[in-house]
mmCIF file with all atom_site columns, C-alpha atoms in Angstrom:
data_model
loop_
_atom_site.group_PDB
_atom_site.id
_atom_site.type_symbol
_atom_site.label_atom_id
_atom_site.label_alt_id
_atom_site.label_comp_id
_atom_site.label_asym_id
_atom_site.label_entity_id
_atom_site.label_seq_id
_atom_site.pdbx_PDB_ins_code
_atom_site.Cartn_x
_atom_site.Cartn_y
_atom_site.Cartn_z
_atom_site.occupancy
_atom_site.B_iso_or_equiv
_atom_site.pdbx_formal_charge
_atom_site.auth_seq_id
_atom_site.auth_comp_id
_atom_site.auth_asym_id
_atom_site.auth_atom_id
_atom_site.pdbx_PDB_model_num
ATOM 1   C CA . MET J 1 1   ? 14.419  -63.320 -7.870  1.00 0.00 ? 133 MET J CA 1
ATOM 2   C CA . PRO J 1 2   ? 11.518  -61.559 -6.050  1.00 0.00 ? 134 PRO J CA 1
ATOM 3   C CA . LYS J 1 3   ? 9.640   -58.841 -7.917  1.00 0.00 ? 135 LYS J CA 1
ATOM 4   C CA . SER J 1 4   ? 10.336  -55.260 -6.919  1.00 0.00 ? 136 SER J CA 1
ATOM 5   C CA . LYS J 1 5   ? 7.432   -53.538 -5.140  1.00 0.00 ? 137 LYS J CA 1
ATOM 6   C CA . ARG J 1 6   ? 8.103   -50.503 -7.294  1.00 0.00 ? 138 ARG J CA 1
ATOM 7   C CA . ASN J 1 7   ? 7.085   -52.468 -10.381 1.00 0.00 ? 139 ASN J CA 1
ATOM 8   C CA . ARG J 1 8   ? 3.930   -53.898 -8.882  1.00 0.00 ? 140 ARG J CA 1
ATOM 9   C CA . PRO J 1 9   ? 0.966   -53.119 -11.176 1.00 0.00 ? 141 PRO J CA 1
ATOM 10  C CA . VAL J 1 10  ? -1.894  -51.025 -9.806  1.00 0.00 ? 142 VAL J CA 1
ATOM 11  C CA . THR J 1 11  ? -5.478  -51.572 -10.944 1.00 0.00 ? 143 THR J CA 1
ATOM 12  C CA . LEU J 1 12  ? -6.743  -48.041 -11.439 1.00 0.00 ? 144 LEU J CA 1
ATOM 13  C CA . SER J 1 13  ? -10.385 -49.087 -11.272 1.00 0.00 ? 145 SER J CA 1
ATOM 14  C CA . LYS J 1 14  ? -9.904  -49.979 -7.618  1.00 0.00 ? 146 LYS J CA 1
ATOM 15  C CA . THR J 1 15  ? -8.260  -46.739 -6.512  1.00 0.00 ? 147 THR J CA 1
ATOM 16  C CA . LYS J 1 16  ? -10.474 -44.453 -4.493  1.00 0.00 ? 148 LYS J CA 1
ATOM 17  C CA . LYS J 1 17  ? -11.177 -40.927 -5.678  1.00 0.00 ? 149 LYS J CA 1
ATOM 18  C CA . LYS J 1 18  ? -10.146 -38.129 -3.368  1.00 0.00 ? 150 LYS J CA 1
ATOM 19  C CA . PRO J 1 19  ? -13.172 -36.778 -1.434  1.00 0.00 ? 151 PRO J CA 1
ATOM 20  C CA . GLY J 1 20  ? -12.172 -33.197 -2.294  1.00 0.00 ? 152 GLY J CA 1
ATOM 21  C CA . LEU J 1 21  ? -12.233 -33.915 -6.015  1.00 0.00 ? 153 LEU J CA 1
ATOM 22  C CA . GLU J 1 22  ? -15.619 -35.613 -5.708  1.00 0.00 ? 154 GLU J CA 1
ATOM 23  C CA . ARG J 1 23  ? -17.048 -32.577 -3.883  1.00 0.00 ? 155 ARG J CA 1
ATOM 24  C CA . LYS J 1 24  ? -15.679 -30.180 -6.486  1.00 0.00 ? 156 LYS J CA 1
ATOM 25  C CA . GLY J 1 25  ? -17.047 -32.333 -9.278  1.00 0.00 ? 157 GLY J CA 1
ATOM 26  C CA . LYS J 1 26  ? -20.484 -32.319 -7.666  1.00 0.00 ? 158 LYS J CA 1
ATOM 27  C CA . VAL J 1 27  ? -20.423 -28.530 -7.305  1.00 0.00 ? 159 VAL J CA 1
ATOM 28  C CA . VAL J 1 28  ? -19.540 -28.154 -10.982 1.00 0.00 ? 160 VAL J CA 1
ATOM 29  C CA . ALA J 1 29  ? -22.349 -30.531 -11.963 1.00 0.00 ? 161 ALA J CA 1
ATOM 30  C CA . ASP J 1 30  ? -24.858 -28.765 -9.684  1.00 0.00 ? 162 ASP J CA 1
ATOM 31  C CA . ILE J 1 31  ? -23.983 -25.334 -11.104 1.00 0.00 ? 163 ILE J CA 1
ATOM 32  C CA . LYS J 1 32  ? -24.297 -26.597 -14.674 1.00 0.00 ? 164 LYS J CA 1
ATOM 33  C CA . GLN J 1 33  ? -27.706 -28.014 -13.752 1.00 0.00 ? 165 GLN J CA 1
ATOM 34  C CA . ALA J 1 34  ? -28.691 -24.675 -12.218 1.00 0.00 ? 166 ALA J CA 1
ATOM 35  C CA . VAL J 1 35  ? -27.758 -22.919 -15.463 1.00 0.00 ? 167 VAL J CA 1
ATOM 36  C CA . ASP J 1 36  ? -30.435 -25.027 -17.178 1.00 0.00 ? 168 ASP J CA 1
ATOM 37  C CA . ASN J 1 37  ? -33.017 -24.738 -14.380 1.00 0.00 ? 169 ASN J CA 1
ATOM 38  C CA . TYR J 1 38  ? -32.977 -20.982 -13.759 1.00 0.00 ? 170 TYR J CA 1
ATOM 39  C CA . SER J 1 39  ? -33.377 -17.996 -16.043 1.00 0.00 ? 171 SER J CA 1
ATOM 40  C CA . THR J 1 40  ? -30.998 -15.566 -14.337 1.00 0.00 ? 172 THR J CA 1
ATOM 41  C CA . ALA J 1 41  ? -27.664 -15.732 -12.509 1.00 0.00 ? 173 ALA J CA 1
ATOM 42  C CA . TYR J 1 42  ? -26.083 -13.187 -10.189 1.00 0.00 ? 174 TYR J CA 1
ATOM 43  C CA . VAL J 1 43  ? -22.685 -12.814 -8.571  1.00 0.00 ? 175 VAL J CA 1
ATOM 44  C CA . PHE J 1 44  ? -23.002 -11.369 -5.073  1.00 0.00 ? 176 PHE J CA 1
ATOM 45  C CA . THR J 1 45  ? -20.605 -10.396 -2.316  1.00 0.00 ? 177 THR J CA 1
ATOM 46  C CA . TYR J 1 46  ? -21.187 -10.142 1.403   1.00 0.00 ? 178 TYR J CA 1
ATOM 47  C CA . ASP J 1 47  ? -20.019 -8.561  4.631   1.00 0.00 ? 179 ASP J CA 1
ATOM 48  C CA . ASN J 1 48  ? -19.928 -10.217 8.086   1.00 0.00 ? 180 ASN J CA 1
ATOM 49  C CA . MET J 1 49  ? -21.077 -13.631 6.869   1.00 0.00 ? 181 MET J CA 1
ATOM 50  C CA . ARG J 1 50  ? -23.278 -15.580 9.270   1.00 0.00 ? 182 ARG J CA 1
ATOM 51  C CA . ASN J 1 51  ? -23.789 -19.191 8.188   1.00 0.00 ? 183 ASN J CA 1
ATOM 52  C CA . GLN J 1 52  ? -27.098 -19.710 9.994   1.00 0.00 ? 184 GLN J CA 1
ATOM 53  C CA . LYS J 1 53  ? -28.556 -16.532 8.484   1.00 0.00 ? 185 LYS J CA 1
ATOM 54  C CA . LEU J 1 54  ? -27.475 -17.682 5.026   1.00 0.00 ? 186 LEU J CA 1
ATOM 55  C CA . LYS J 1 55  ? -29.033 -21.082 5.686   1.00 0.00 ? 187 LYS J CA 1
ATOM 56  C CA . ASP J 1 56  ? -32.303 -19.337 6.594   1.00 0.00 ? 188 ASP J CA 1
ATOM 57  C CA . LEU J 1 57  ? -32.151 -17.313 3.367   1.00 0.00 ? 189 LEU J CA 1
ATOM 58  C CA . ARG J 1 58  ? -31.546 -20.465 1.324   1.00 0.00 ? 190 ARG J CA 1
ATOM 59  C CA . GLU J 1 59  ? -34.621 -22.021 2.918   1.00 0.00 ? 191 GLU J CA 1
ATOM 60  C CA . GLN J 1 60  ? -36.660 -18.897 2.149   1.00 0.00 ? 192 GLN J CA 1
ATOM 61  C CA . LEU J 1 61  ? -35.654 -18.958 -1.527  1.00 0.00 ? 193 LEU J CA 1
ATOM 62  C CA . LYS J 1 62  ? -35.540 -22.701 -2.181  1.00 0.00 ? 194 LYS J CA 1
ATOM 63  C CA . SER J 1 63  ? -38.707 -22.747 -4.305  1.00 0.00 ? 195 SER J CA 1
ATOM 64  C CA . SER J 1 64  ? -37.366 -20.167 -6.761  1.00 0.00 ? 196 SER J CA 1
ATOM 65  C CA . SER J 1 65  ? -33.599 -19.965 -6.420  1.00 0.00 ? 197 SER J CA 1
ATOM 66  C CA . ARG J 1 66  ? -30.327 -21.644 -5.525  1.00 0.00 ? 198 ARG J CA 1
ATOM 67  C CA . ILE J 1 67  ? -27.267 -20.154 -3.821  1.00 0.00 ? 199 ILE J CA 1
ATOM 68  C CA . PHE J 1 68  ? -23.701 -21.411 -4.248  1.00 0.00 ? 200 PHE J CA 1
ATOM 69  C CA . LEU J 1 69  ? -20.722 -20.537 -2.054  1.00 0.00 ? 201 LEU J CA 1
ATOM 70  C CA . ALA J 1 70  ? -17.742 -22.582 -3.179  1.00 0.00 ? 202 ALA J CA 1
ATOM 71  C CA . GLY J 1 71  ? -14.171 -22.156 -4.344  1.00 0.00 ? 203 GLY J CA 1
ATOM 72  C CA . LYS J 1 72  ? -13.909 -19.389 -6.912  1.00 0.00 ? 204 LYS J CA 1
ATOM 73  C CA . LYS J 1 73  ? -12.007 -21.526 -9.430  1.00 0.00 ? 205 LYS J CA 1
ATOM 74  C CA . VAL J 1 74  ? -14.567 -24.326 -9.131  1.00 0.00 ? 206 VAL J CA 1
ATOM 75  C CA . MET J 1 75  ? -17.450 -21.925 -9.806  1.00 0.00 ? 207 MET J CA 1
ATOM 76  C CA . GLN J 1 76  ? -15.542 -20.342 -12.695 1.00 0.00 ? 208 GLN J CA 1
ATOM 77  C CA . ILE J 1 77  ? -14.928 -23.733 -14.280 1.00 0.00 ? 209 ILE J CA 1
ATOM 78  C CA . ALA J 1 78  ? -18.630 -24.562 -14.011 1.00 0.00 ? 210 ALA J CA 1
ATOM 79  C CA . LEU J 1 79  ? -19.665 -21.284 -15.668 1.00 0.00 ? 211 LEU J CA 1
ATOM 80  C CA . GLY J 1 80  ? -16.831 -21.191 -18.167 1.00 0.00 ? 212 GLY J CA 1
ATOM 81  C CA . ARG J 1 81  ? -14.022 -18.667 -18.179 1.00 0.00 ? 213 ARG J CA 1
ATOM 82  C CA . SER J 1 82  ? -14.150 -17.747 -21.856 1.00 0.00 ? 214 SER J CA 1
ATOM 83  C CA . PRO J 1 83  ? -16.669 -17.824 -24.722 1.00 0.00 ? 215 PRO J CA 1
ATOM 84  C CA . ALA J 1 84  ? -15.110 -21.102 -25.851 1.00 0.00 ? 216 ALA J CA 1
ATOM 85  C CA . ASP J 1 85  ? -15.997 -23.032 -22.677 1.00 0.00 ? 217 ASP J CA 1
ATOM 86  C CA . GLU J 1 86  ? -18.989 -21.153 -21.213 1.00 0.00 ? 218 GLU J CA 1
ATOM 87  C CA . ALA J 1 87  ? -22.099 -23.136 -20.331 1.00 0.00 ? 219 ALA J CA 1
ATOM 88  C CA . LYS J 1 88  ? -24.366 -20.604 -22.089 1.00 0.00 ? 220 LYS J CA 1
ATOM 89  C CA . THR J 1 89  ? -23.721 -17.537 -24.223 1.00 0.00 ? 221 THR J CA 1
ATOM 90  C CA . GLY J 1 90  ? -22.346 -14.661 -22.158 1.00 0.00 ? 222 GLY J CA 1
ATOM 91  C CA . LEU J 1 91  ? -22.162 -16.678 -18.934 1.00 0.00 ? 223 LEU J CA 1
ATOM 92  C CA . HIS J 1 92  ? -18.357 -16.450 -18.768 1.00 0.00 ? 224 HIS J CA 1
ATOM 93  C CA . LYS J 1 93  ? -18.721 -12.733 -17.979 1.00 0.00 ? 225 LYS J CA 1
ATOM 94  C CA . LEU J 1 94  ? -19.743 -13.677 -14.446 1.00 0.00 ? 226 LEU J CA 1
ATOM 95  C CA . SER J 1 95  ? -16.498 -15.549 -13.826 1.00 0.00 ? 227 SER J CA 1
ATOM 96  C CA . LYS J 1 96  ? -14.205 -12.538 -13.630 1.00 0.00 ? 228 LYS J CA 1
ATOM 97  C CA . PHE J 1 97  ? -16.387 -11.107 -10.826 1.00 0.00 ? 229 PHE J CA 1
ATOM 98  C CA . LEU J 1 98  ? -16.007 -14.244 -8.686  1.00 0.00 ? 230 LEU J CA 1
ATOM 99  C CA . GLN J 1 99  ? -13.303 -12.755 -6.491  1.00 0.00 ? 231 GLN J CA 1
ATOM 100 C CA . GLY J 1 100 ? -12.821 -12.256 -2.774  1.00 0.00 ? 232 GLY J CA 1
ATOM 101 C CA . ASP J 1 101 ? -15.940 -12.994 -0.727  1.00 0.00 ? 233 ASP J CA 1
ATOM 102 C CA . SER J 1 102 ? -18.389 -13.858 -3.479  1.00 0.00 ? 234 SER J CA 1
ATOM 103 C CA . GLY J 1 103 ? -21.012 -16.395 -4.445  1.00 0.00 ? 235 GLY J CA 1
ATOM 104 C CA . LEU J 1 104 ? -23.584 -17.252 -7.092  1.00 0.00 ? 236 LEU J CA 1
ATOM 105 C CA . LEU J 1 105 ? -27.353 -16.920 -7.051  1.00 0.00 ? 237 LEU J CA 1
ATOM 106 C CA . PHE J 1 106 ? -29.435 -18.677 -9.699  1.00 0.00 ? 238 PHE J CA 1
ATOM 107 C CA . THR J 1 107 ? -33.081 -17.671 -9.706  1.00 0.00 ? 239 THR J CA 1
ATOM 108 C CA . ASN J 1 108 ? -36.366 -17.450 -11.563 1.00 0.00 ? 240 ASN J CA 1
ATOM 109 C CA . LEU J 1 109 ? -37.462 -14.427 -9.527  1.00 0.00 ? 241 LEU J CA 1
ATOM 110 C CA . PRO J 1 110 ? -38.056 -11.131 -11.358 1.00 0.00 ? 242 PRO J CA 1
ATOM 111 C CA . ARG J 1 111 ? -35.137 -8.726  -11.337 1.00 0.00 ? 243 ARG J CA 1
ATOM 112 C CA . ASP J 1 112 ? -36.964 -6.150  -9.189  1.00 0.00 ? 244 ASP J CA 1
ATOM 113 C CA . ASP J 1 113 ? -37.701 -8.762  -6.504  1.00 0.00 ? 245 ASP J CA 1
ATOM 114 C CA . VAL J 1 114 ? -34.065 -9.853  -6.314  1.00 0.00 ? 246 VAL J CA 1
ATOM 115 C CA . GLU J 1 115 ? -32.784 -6.287  -6.141  1.00 0.00 ? 247 GLU J CA 1
ATOM 116 C CA . ARG J 1 116 ? -35.274 -5.406  -3.391  1.00 0.00 ? 248 ARG J CA 1
ATOM 117 C CA . LEU J 1 117 ? -34.388 -8.539  -1.413  1.00 0.00 ? 249 LEU J CA 1
ATOM 118 C CA . PHE J 1 118 ? -30.662 -7.735  -1.474  1.00 0.00 ? 250 PHE J CA 1
ATOM 119 C CA . ARG J 1 119 ? -31.234 -4.056  -0.765  1.00 0.00 ? 251 ARG J CA 1
ATOM 120 C CA . GLU J 1 120 ? -33.359 -4.764  2.303   1.00 0.00 ? 252 GLU J CA 1
ATOM 121 C CA . PHE J 1 121 ? -31.453 -7.776  3.666   1.00 0.00 ? 253 PHE J CA 1
ATOM 122 C CA . LYS J 1 122 ? -29.720 -6.871  6.939   1.00 0.00 ? 254 LYS J CA 1
ATOM 123 C CA . GLU J 1 123 ? -29.086 -9.170  9.874   1.00 0.00 ? 255 GLU J CA 1
ATOM 124 C CA . HIS J 1 124 ? -27.505 -7.669  12.995  1.00 0.00 ? 256 HIS J CA 1
ATOM 125 C CA . ASP J 1 125 ? -25.259 -9.804  15.186  1.00 0.00 ? 257 ASP J CA 1
ATOM 126 C CA . PHE J 1 126 ? -22.464 -9.605  17.737  1.00 0.00 ? 258 PHE J CA 1
ATOM 127 C CA . ALA J 1 127 ? -19.044 -8.677  16.376  1.00 0.00 ? 259 ALA J CA 1
ATOM 128 C CA . ARG J 1 128 ? -16.362 -11.335 16.203  1.00 0.00 ? 260 ARG J CA 1
ATOM 129 C CA . THR J 1 129 ? -12.739 -11.086 17.253  1.00 0.00 ? 261 THR J CA 1
ATOM 130 C CA . GLY J 1 130 ? -10.677 -9.118  14.746  1.00 0.00 ? 262 GLY J CA 1
ATOM 131 C CA . SER J 1 131 ? -13.548 -7.237  13.128  1.00 0.00 ? 263 SER J CA 1
ATOM 132 C CA . ALA J 1 132 ? -13.425 -3.441  13.199  1.00 0.00 ? 264 ALA J CA 1
ATOM 133 C CA . ALA J 1 133 ? -15.419 -1.694  15.912  1.00 0.00 ? 265 ALA J CA 1
ATOM 134 C CA . THR J 1 134 ? -18.165 0.535   14.529  1.00 0.00 ? 266 THR J CA 1
ATOM 135 C CA . GLU J 1 135 ? -18.031 2.842   17.546  1.00 0.00 ? 267 GLU J CA 1
ATOM 136 C CA . THR J 1 136 ? -15.979 3.557   20.650  1.00 0.00 ? 268 THR J CA 1
ATOM 137 C CA . VAL J 1 137 ? -17.383 1.951   23.795  1.00 0.00 ? 269 VAL J CA 1
ATOM 138 C CA . GLU J 1 138 ? -16.201 3.297   27.139  1.00 0.00 ? 270 GLU J CA 1
ATOM 139 C CA . LEU J 1 139 ? -17.457 2.197   30.532  1.00 0.00 ? 271 LEU J CA 1
ATOM 140 C CA . LYS J 1 140 ? -17.395 4.803   33.286  1.00 0.00 ? 272 LYS J CA 1
ATOM 141 C CA . GLU J 1 141 ? -16.123 4.219   36.795  1.00 0.00 ? 273 GLU J CA 1
ATOM 142 C CA . GLY J 1 142 ? -18.858 3.084   39.144  1.00 0.00 ? 274 GLY J CA 1
ATOM 143 C CA . PRO J 1 143 ? -21.321 0.211   39.705  1.00 0.00 ? 275 PRO J CA 1
ATOM 144 C CA . LEU J 1 144 ? -22.099 -2.186  36.835  1.00 0.00 ? 276 LEU J CA 1
ATOM 145 C CA . GLU J 1 145 ? -25.523 -3.229  38.015  1.00 0.00 ? 277 GLU J CA 1
ATOM 146 C CA . GLN J 1 146 ? -26.279 -5.217  34.840  1.00 0.00 ? 278 GLN J CA 1
ATOM 147 C CA . PHE J 1 147 ? -23.798 -7.862  36.025  1.00 0.00 ? 279 PHE J CA 1
ATOM 148 C CA . THR J 1 148 ? -24.349 -10.222 38.960  1.00 0.00 ? 280 THR J CA 1
ATOM 149 C CA . HIS J 1 149 ? -21.699 -10.654 41.646  1.00 0.00 ? 281 HIS J CA 1
ATOM 150 C CA . GLU J 1 150 ? -20.928 -14.193 40.376  1.00 0.00 ? 282 GLU J CA 1
ATOM 151 C CA . MET J 1 151 ? -19.628 -12.642 37.128  1.00 0.00 ? 283 MET J CA 1
ATOM 152 C CA . GLU J 1 152 ? -16.934 -10.526 38.811  1.00 0.00 ? 284 GLU J CA 1
ATOM 153 C CA . PRO J 1 153 ? -14.063 -13.067 38.332  1.00 0.00 ? 285 PRO J CA 1
ATOM 154 C CA . PHE J 1 154 ? -14.993 -13.567 34.665  1.00 0.00 ? 286 PHE J CA 1
ATOM 155 C CA . LEU J 1 155 ? -15.148 -9.818  34.032  1.00 0.00 ? 287 LEU J CA 1
ATOM 156 C CA . ARG J 1 156 ? -11.678 -9.398  35.546  1.00 0.00 ? 288 ARG J CA 1
ATOM 157 C CA . LYS J 1 157 ? -10.367 -12.075 33.186  1.00 0.00 ? 289 LYS J CA 1
ATOM 158 C CA . GLN J 1 158 ? -11.740 -10.005 30.284  1.00 0.00 ? 290 GLN J CA 1
ATOM 159 C CA . GLY J 1 159 ? -9.602  -7.060  31.398  1.00 0.00 ? 291 GLY J CA 1
ATOM 160 C CA . LEU J 1 160 ? -12.198 -5.021  33.253  1.00 0.00 ? 292 LEU J CA 1
ATOM 161 C CA . PRO J 1 161 ? -10.821 -3.344  36.415  1.00 0.00 ? 293 PRO J CA 1
ATOM 162 C CA . VAL J 1 162 ? -13.627 -4.471  38.691  1.00 0.00 ? 294 VAL J CA 1
ATOM 163 C CA . ARG J 1 163 ? -14.197 -5.389  42.337  1.00 0.00 ? 295 ARG J CA 1
ATOM 164 C CA . LEU J 1 164 ? -17.105 -6.364  44.516  1.00 0.00 ? 296 LEU J CA 1
ATOM 165 C CA . ASN J 1 165 ? -18.522 -3.607  46.698  1.00 0.00 ? 297 ASN J CA 1
ATOM 166 C CA . LYS J 1 166 ? -21.253 -4.842  49.051  1.00 0.00 ? 298 LYS J CA 1
ATOM 167 C CA . GLY J 1 167 ? -22.247 -7.522  46.558  1.00 0.00 ? 299 GLY J CA 1
ATOM 168 C CA . THR J 1 168 ? -22.293 -5.151  43.551  1.00 0.00 ? 300 THR J CA 1
ATOM 169 C CA . VAL J 1 169 ? -19.811 -5.332  40.695  1.00 0.00 ? 301 VAL J CA 1
ATOM 170 C CA . GLU J 1 170 ? -17.994 -2.009  40.577  1.00 0.00 ? 302 GLU J CA 1
ATOM 171 C CA . LEU J 1 171 ? -15.664 -0.577  37.932  1.00 0.00 ? 303 LEU J CA 1
ATOM 172 C CA . VAL J 1 172 ? -12.779 1.078   39.777  1.00 0.00 ? 304 VAL J CA 1
ATOM 173 C CA . ALA J 1 173 ? -11.683 3.190   36.783  1.00 0.00 ? 305 ALA J CA 1
ATOM 174 C CA . ASP J 1 174 ? -12.964 4.259   33.378  1.00 0.00 ? 306 ASP J CA 1
ATOM 175 C CA . HIS J 1 175 ? -12.322 1.531   30.792  1.00 0.00 ? 307 HIS J CA 1
ATOM 176 C CA . VAL J 1 176 ? -12.337 1.633   26.978  1.00 0.00 ? 308 VAL J CA 1
ATOM 177 C CA . VAL J 1 177 ? -13.749 -1.647  25.685  1.00 0.00 ? 309 VAL J CA 1
ATOM 178 C CA . CYS J 1 178 ? -13.048 -0.896  22.001  1.00 0.00 ? 310 CYS J CA 1
ATOM 179 C CA . GLU J 1 179 ? -12.225 2.034   19.732  1.00 0.00 ? 311 GLU J CA 1
ATOM 180 C CA . GLU J 1 180 ? -14.006 2.877   16.502  1.00 0.00 ? 312 GLU J CA 1
ATOM 181 C CA . GLY J 1 181 ? -12.206 1.521   13.443  1.00 0.00 ? 313 GLY J CA 1
ATOM 182 C CA . LYS J 1 182 ? -9.797  -0.666  15.426  1.00 0.00 ? 314 LYS J CA 1
ATOM 183 C CA . PRO J 1 183 ? -9.885  -4.499  15.612  1.00 0.00 ? 315 PRO J CA 1
ATOM 184 C CA . ILE J 1 184 ? -11.968 -5.961  18.413  1.00 0.00 ? 316 ILE J CA 1
ATOM 185 C CA . SER J 1 185 ? -9.974  -8.106  20.847  1.00 0.00 ? 317 SER J CA 1
ATOM 186 C CA . PRO J 1 186 ? -11.282 -11.478 22.099  1.00 0.00 ? 318 PRO J CA 1
ATOM 187 C CA . GLU J 1 187 ? -11.920 -9.904  25.512  1.00 0.00 ? 319 GLU J CA 1
ATOM 188 C CA . ALA J 1 188 ? -13.756 -6.931  24.009  1.00 0.00 ? 320 ALA J CA 1
ATOM 189 C CA . ALA J 1 189 ? -15.928 -9.260  21.918  1.00 0.00 ? 321 ALA J CA 1
ATOM 190 C CA . GLN J 1 190 ? -16.989 -11.040 25.101  1.00 0.00 ? 322 GLN J CA 1
ATOM 191 C CA . ILE J 1 191 ? -17.775 -7.773  26.912  1.00 0.00 ? 323 ILE J CA 1
ATOM 192 C CA . LEU J 1 192 ? -19.770 -6.377  23.973  1.00 0.00 ? 324 LEU J CA 1
ATOM 193 C CA . ARG J 1 193 ? -21.816 -9.570  23.905  1.00 0.00 ? 325 ARG J CA 1
ATOM 194 C CA . LEU J 1 194 ? -22.523 -9.267  27.638  1.00 0.00 ? 326 LEU J CA 1
ATOM 195 C CA . LEU J 1 195 ? -23.526 -5.641  27.119  1.00 0.00 ? 327 LEU J CA 1
ATOM 196 C CA . GLY J 1 196 ? -25.880 -6.681  24.299  1.00 0.00 ? 328 GLY J CA 1
ATOM 197 C CA . MET J 1 197 ? -24.118 -4.446  21.777  1.00 0.00 ? 329 MET J CA 1
ATOM 198 C CA . GLN J 1 198 ? -24.321 -5.807  18.222  1.00 0.00 ? 330 GLN J CA 1
ATOM 199 C CA . MET J 1 199 ? -21.694 -4.241  15.980  1.00 0.00 ? 331 MET J CA 1
ATOM 200 C CA . ALA J 1 200 ? -21.816 -6.637  13.035  1.00 0.00 ? 332 ALA J CA 1
ATOM 201 C CA . THR J 1 201 ? -24.330 -6.473  10.191  1.00 0.00 ? 333 THR J CA 1
ATOM 202 C CA . PHE J 1 202 ? -24.558 -9.349  7.718   1.00 0.00 ? 334 PHE J CA 1
ATOM 203 C CA . ARG J 1 203 ? -25.156 -7.685  4.342   1.00 0.00 ? 335 ARG J CA 1
ATOM 204 C CA . LEU J 1 204 ? -25.455 -8.955  0.790   1.00 0.00 ? 336 LEU J CA 1
ATOM 205 C CA . TYR J 1 205 ? -24.556 -6.930  -2.314  1.00 0.00 ? 337 TYR J CA 1
ATOM 206 C CA . LEU J 1 206 ? -25.349 -7.733  -5.941  1.00 0.00 ? 338 LEU J CA 1
ATOM 207 C CA . VAL J 1 207 ? -22.231 -7.451  -8.115  1.00 0.00 ? 339 VAL J CA 1
ATOM 208 C CA . CYS J 1 208 ? -23.540 -8.406  -11.559 1.00 0.00 ? 340 CYS J CA 1
ATOM 209 C CA . ARG J 1 209 ? -26.485 -10.076 -13.320 1.00 0.00 ? 341 ARG J CA 1
ATOM 210 C CA . TRP J 1 210 ? -26.644 -12.395 -16.332 1.00 0.00 ? 342 TRP J CA 1
ATOM 211 C CA . SER J 1 211 ? -29.603 -13.511 -18.379 1.00 0.00 ? 343 SER J CA 1
ATOM 212 C CA . SER J 1 212 ? -29.773 -14.974 -21.872 1.00 0.00 ? 344 SER J CA 1
ATOM 213 C CA . ASP J 1 213 ? -30.241 -11.513 -23.404 1.00 0.00 ? 345 ASP J CA 1
ATOM 214 C CA . ASP J 1 214 ? -28.636 -9.117  -20.909 1.00 0.00 ? 346 ASP J CA 1
ATOM 215 C CA . PHE J 1 215 ? -25.647 -8.485  -18.623 1.00 0.00 ? 347 PHE J CA 1
ATOM 216 C CA . GLU J 1 216 ? -25.406 -5.793  -15.964 1.00 0.00 ? 348 GLU J CA 1
ATOM 217 C CA . VAL J 1 217 ? -22.887 -4.695  -13.332 1.00 0.00 ? 349 VAL J CA 1
ATOM 218 C CA . TYR J 1 218 ? -24.007 -3.105  -10.040 1.00 0.00 ? 350 TYR J CA 1
ATOM 219 C CA . LYS J 1 219 ? -21.728 -0.248  -8.965  1.00 0.00 ? 351 LYS J CA 1
ATOM 220 C CA . GLU J 1 220 ? -22.334 -0.577  -5.209  1.00 0.00 ? 352 GLU J CA 1
ATOM 221 C CA . GLY J 1 221 ? -21.639 -4.311  -5.179  1.00 0.00 ? 353 GLY J CA 1
ATOM 222 C CA . LEU J 1 222 ? -18.548 -3.902  -7.361  1.00 0.00 ? 354 LEU J CA 1
ATOM 223 C CA . ALA J 1 223 ? -17.193 -1.236  -5.000  1.00 0.00 ? 355 ALA J CA 1
ATOM 224 C CA . GLN J 1 224 ? -17.813 -3.534  -2.024  1.00 0.00 ? 356 GLN J CA 1
ATOM 225 C CA . LEU J 1 225 ? -16.054 -6.409  -3.790  1.00 0.00 ? 357 LEU J CA 1
ATOM 226 C CA . ARG J 1 226 ? -13.013 -4.235  -4.498  1.00 0.00 ? 358 ARG J CA 1
ATOM 227 C CA . THR J 1 227 ? -12.963 -3.057  -0.873  1.00 0.00 ? 359 THR J CA 1
ATOM 228 C CA . ASP J 1 228 ? -12.907 -6.680  0.321   1.00 0.00 ? 360 ASP J CA 1
ATOM 229 C CA . GLU J 1 229 ? -10.054 -7.480  -2.072  1.00 0.00 ? 361 GLU J CA 1
ATOM 230 C CA . ALA J 1 230 ? -8.067  -4.487  -0.800  1.00 0.00 ? 362 ALA J CA 1
ATOM 231 C CA . ASP J 1 231 ? -8.606  -5.604  2.814   1.00 0.00 ? 363 ASP J CA 1
ATOM 232 C CA . ASP J 1 232 ? -7.467  -9.147  1.985   1.00 0.00 ? 364 ASP J CA 1
ATOM 233 C CA . SER J 1 233 ? -4.265  -7.923  0.317   1.00 0.00 ? 365 SER J CA 1
ATOM 234 C CA . SER J 1 234 ? -3.325  -5.467  3.079   1.00 0.00 ? 366 SER J CA 1
#
């Protein structure tokens, strides 16, 4: 009688690990290594994340620091979520602040240098679809001389009431591109980019700081973190 395939033995040593588990395991190992390599750890939050700008910051700090942006549970596991499993004394206190849009910074820089860096870090960029407009932008009826005549069909597709008048792009009626506080549409994002109007600012906020003999919470960063959580739940 042939053997059932259900009873066929499986050699576990030959099964491949899931790539996601391997990545998470590496993050945990890297964070634990960072705990040993750096004197201070911070939780930070951010607004209007821009990956290239963060990459540039990582490059700037690579000789003194390391930044981690990973799954919150993975980072919490690496730090420890209670005194019983924390990597170093007091380190578990960081874990409860890893919420919403947050990350970890390990560094050997002096506290004042880190605080100044985060306070002064601002990178302006064009707003993305769905982000809230920081101001109302209205275009008035008349010629739009900043646009060439070849752009007239594209501008119409973005919802602008335009026509060509003797080779000049002309707005035939006043048009509100976006309203302050309201989400920016895909079409409005395109128009704002063409107008050169940058409404997004990539900011970083310190939430809390750990060292072997101290722990501190930053009120501004904590307020920003709670605002992000409220936005995510709404």
